[in-house]
Amino acid sequence: MTPPEIAPLHEDLTFHGPLSEQRAARLIRSLLPLDDAHVLDVGCGWAELLLRTLEAAPTATGTGVDLNAADIAHGQANAEARGLTDRVSLQVADVAQWHPDRPADVVIVNGASQVWGGDPLQHTANALTAAKQLLRAGGRLLLGEGFWEREPTEDQLAAMPVPRDQYGSVADLVDLAHAHGYRMLAVEQASLDEWDVFENGHGLAWERWLRDNPDSEHAAEIRAKADTSRTYRLRGWRGTLGLAYLTLQAP
């Protein structure tokens, strides 16, 4: 039988990533001014960062693209509630097959470099290349991408589905961006508290379902998924895998 639906993450999380209200506001300021600009958010989830960017730039317009129809529907409901529907288009689409109708002044790729597919070791490079093709000359890219806060141990690598060579240091990430023609305008990284809020939001959906459905035929399957996710986090990447936020100027 089809596995059950789990409560959507937006019931417990503001952003679909390790991102606080304060950091989100700083990242948006790093993109200003956005007078009459167009902002494209790829792999946008429910597009909370995009909507807040448009709220901070009253003459800007935006497009958000994601494969998750439920997330896009939630983003559309939020846009309507906040009076943004005339300035934002949220679309269910595969970014790798999607083509915009205009170049963007800003592109946001926040924890979503995998949307272009291919070898995980090339995800970051692919995102940097693809974003440049979506941007006007001199536009800006807000890139949220993984890096190793510290060298992972063999035990940690064995406990998480992330190969060692997928990431380097923050300096390596910035060097890669520069090798693709960008210039760094700002850089910061998610804190452990932000990661914990994000990961707790994921875990809570599983545990709530298990509490409410103890006798379900799917309980063992859902419990196994929850336990695997917990192992990835606590024996794998917690305090080791980081997320850097780079504001980059395109050539």
mmCIF file of C-alpha atoms in Angstrom, residues 71-159:
data_model
loop_
_atom_site.group_PDB
_atom_site.id
_atom_site.type_symbol
_atom_site.label_atom_id
_atom_site.label_comp_id
_atom_site.label_asym_id
_atom_site.label_seq_id
_atom_site.Cartn_x
_atom_site.Cartn_y
_atom_site.Cartn_z
ATOM 1 C CA ASP A 71 4.910 23.437 -0.776
ATOM 2 C CA ILE A 72 4.032 25.636 -3.750
ATOM 3 C CA ALA A 73 0.356 25.645 -2.743
ATOM 4 C CA HIS A 74 1.316 26.760 0.778
ATOM 5 C CA GLY A 75 3.540 29.485 -0.662
ATOM 6 C CA GLN A 76 0.706 30.683 -2.885
ATOM 7 C CA ALA A 77 -1.641 30.850 0.094
ATOM 8 C CA ASN A 78 0.947 32.890 2.012
ATOM 9 C CA ALA A 79 1.457 35.209 -0.960
ATOM 10 C CA GLU A 80 -2.286 35.820 -1.149
ATOM 11 C CA ALA A 81 -2.562 36.456 2.585
ATOM 12 C CA ARG A 82 0.283 38.977 2.403
ATOM 13 C CA GLY A 83 -0.959 40.784 -0.693
ATOM 14 C CA LEU A 84 1.870 39.639 -2.960
ATOM 15 C CA THR A 85 0.030 37.673 -5.648
ATOM 16 C CA ASP A 86 0.388 40.453 -8.212
ATOM 17 C CA ARG A 87 4.172 40.436 -7.800
ATOM 18 C CA VAL A 88 5.056 36.749 -7.479
ATOM 19 C CA SER A 89 4.578 33.618 -9.584
ATOM 20 C CA LEU A 90 5.076 30.263 -7.842
ATOM 21 C CA GLN A 91 5.339 27.315 -10.196
ATOM 22 C CA VAL A 92 5.494 23.532 -9.866
ATOM 23 C CA ALA A 93 8.252 22.484 -12.241
ATOM 24 C CA ASP A 94 11.518 20.602 -12.609
ATOM 25 C CA VAL A 95 14.143 23.341 -12.571
ATOM 26 C CA ALA A 96 16.432 21.289 -14.813
ATOM 27 C CA GLN A 97 13.728 21.344 -17.534
ATOM 28 C CA TRP A 98 12.322 24.808 -16.815
ATOM 29 C CA HIS A 99 13.126 27.953 -18.783
ATOM 30 C CA PRO A 100 12.389 31.491 -17.543
ATOM 31 C CA ASP A 101 10.851 34.150 -19.756
ATOM 32 C CA ARG A 102 13.315 36.825 -18.616
ATOM 33 C CA PRO A 103 16.764 37.137 -17.023
ATOM 34 C CA ALA A 104 16.721 37.661 -13.263
ATOM 35 C CA ASP A 105 18.435 40.425 -11.331
ATOM 36 C CA VAL A 106 18.830 38.054 -8.369
ATOM 37 C CA VAL A 107 18.838 34.262 -8.234
ATOM 38 C CA ILE A 108 18.417 32.395 -4.941
ATOM 39 C CA VAL A 109 19.703 28.812 -4.711
ATOM 40 C CA ASN A 110 19.309 28.036 -1.021
ATOM 41 C CA GLY A 111 20.306 24.464 -0.186
ATOM 42 C CA ALA A 112 19.017 23.441 -3.611
ATOM 43 C CA SER A 113 22.055 22.930 -5.842
ATOM 44 C CA GLN A 114 20.895 19.339 -6.401
ATOM 45 C CA VAL A 115 17.898 20.489 -8.470
ATOM 46 C CA TRP A 116 19.982 20.359 -11.657
ATOM 47 C CA GLY A 117 20.777 16.687 -11.020
ATOM 48 C CA GLY A 118 23.937 14.870 -12.013
ATOM 49 C CA ASP A 119 26.883 13.726 -9.924
ATOM 50 C CA PRO A 120 26.576 14.995 -6.318
ATOM 51 C CA LEU A 121 30.246 15.947 -6.450
ATOM 52 C CA GLN A 122 29.353 18.435 -9.216
ATOM 53 C CA HIS A 123 26.167 19.882 -7.717
ATOM 54 C CA THR A 124 27.762 23.125 -6.539
ATOM 55 C CA ALA A 125 29.628 23.706 -9.788
ATOM 56 C CA ASN A 126 26.475 22.932 -11.773
ATOM 57 C CA ALA A 127 24.478 25.425 -9.701
ATOM 58 C CA LEU A 128 27.062 28.167 -10.200
ATOM 59 C CA THR A 129 27.014 27.578 -13.960
ATOM 60 C CA ALA A 130 23.229 27.366 -14.214
ATOM 61 C CA ALA A 131 22.637 30.457 -12.069
ATOM 62 C CA LYS A 132 24.915 32.527 -14.279
ATOM 63 C CA GLN A 133 22.773 31.558 -17.268
ATOM 64 C CA LEU A 134 19.639 32.676 -15.414
ATOM 65 C CA LEU A 135 21.084 36.034 -14.317
ATOM 66 C CA ARG A 136 21.466 39.272 -16.205
ATOM 67 C CA ALA A 137 25.025 40.524 -16.502
ATOM 68 C CA GLY A 138 26.096 41.918 -13.138
ATOM 69 C CA GLY A 139 23.237 40.276 -11.254
ATOM 70 C CA ARG A 140 23.569 38.686 -7.829
ATOM 71 C CA LEU A 141 23.386 35.111 -6.603
ATOM 72 C CA LEU A 142 22.438 34.135 -3.060
ATOM 73 C CA LEU A 143 23.871 30.651 -2.678
ATOM 74 C CA GLY A 144 23.201 28.491 0.378
ATOM 75 C CA GLU A 145 25.575 25.550 0.114
ATOM 76 C CA GLY A 146 27.089 22.852 2.292
ATOM 77 C CA PHE A 147 30.655 22.755 3.575
ATOM 78 C CA TRP A 148 32.614 20.844 6.202
ATOM 79 C CA GLU A 149 32.872 22.812 9.436
ATOM 80 C CA ARG A 150 35.444 20.231 10.499
ATOM 81 C CA GLU A 151 36.932 17.166 8.871
ATOM 82 C CA PRO A 152 34.423 14.307 9.200
ATOM 83 C CA THR A 153 35.668 11.120 10.817
ATOM 84 C CA GLU A 154 35.365 7.737 9.157
ATOM 85 C CA ASP A 155 32.589 6.838 11.606
ATOM 86 C CA GLN A 156 30.667 10.003 10.732
ATOM 87 C CA LEU A 157 31.036 9.393 6.997
ATOM 88 C CA ALA A 158 29.763 5.847 7.493
ATOM 89 C CA ALA A 159 26.693 7.195 9.320
#
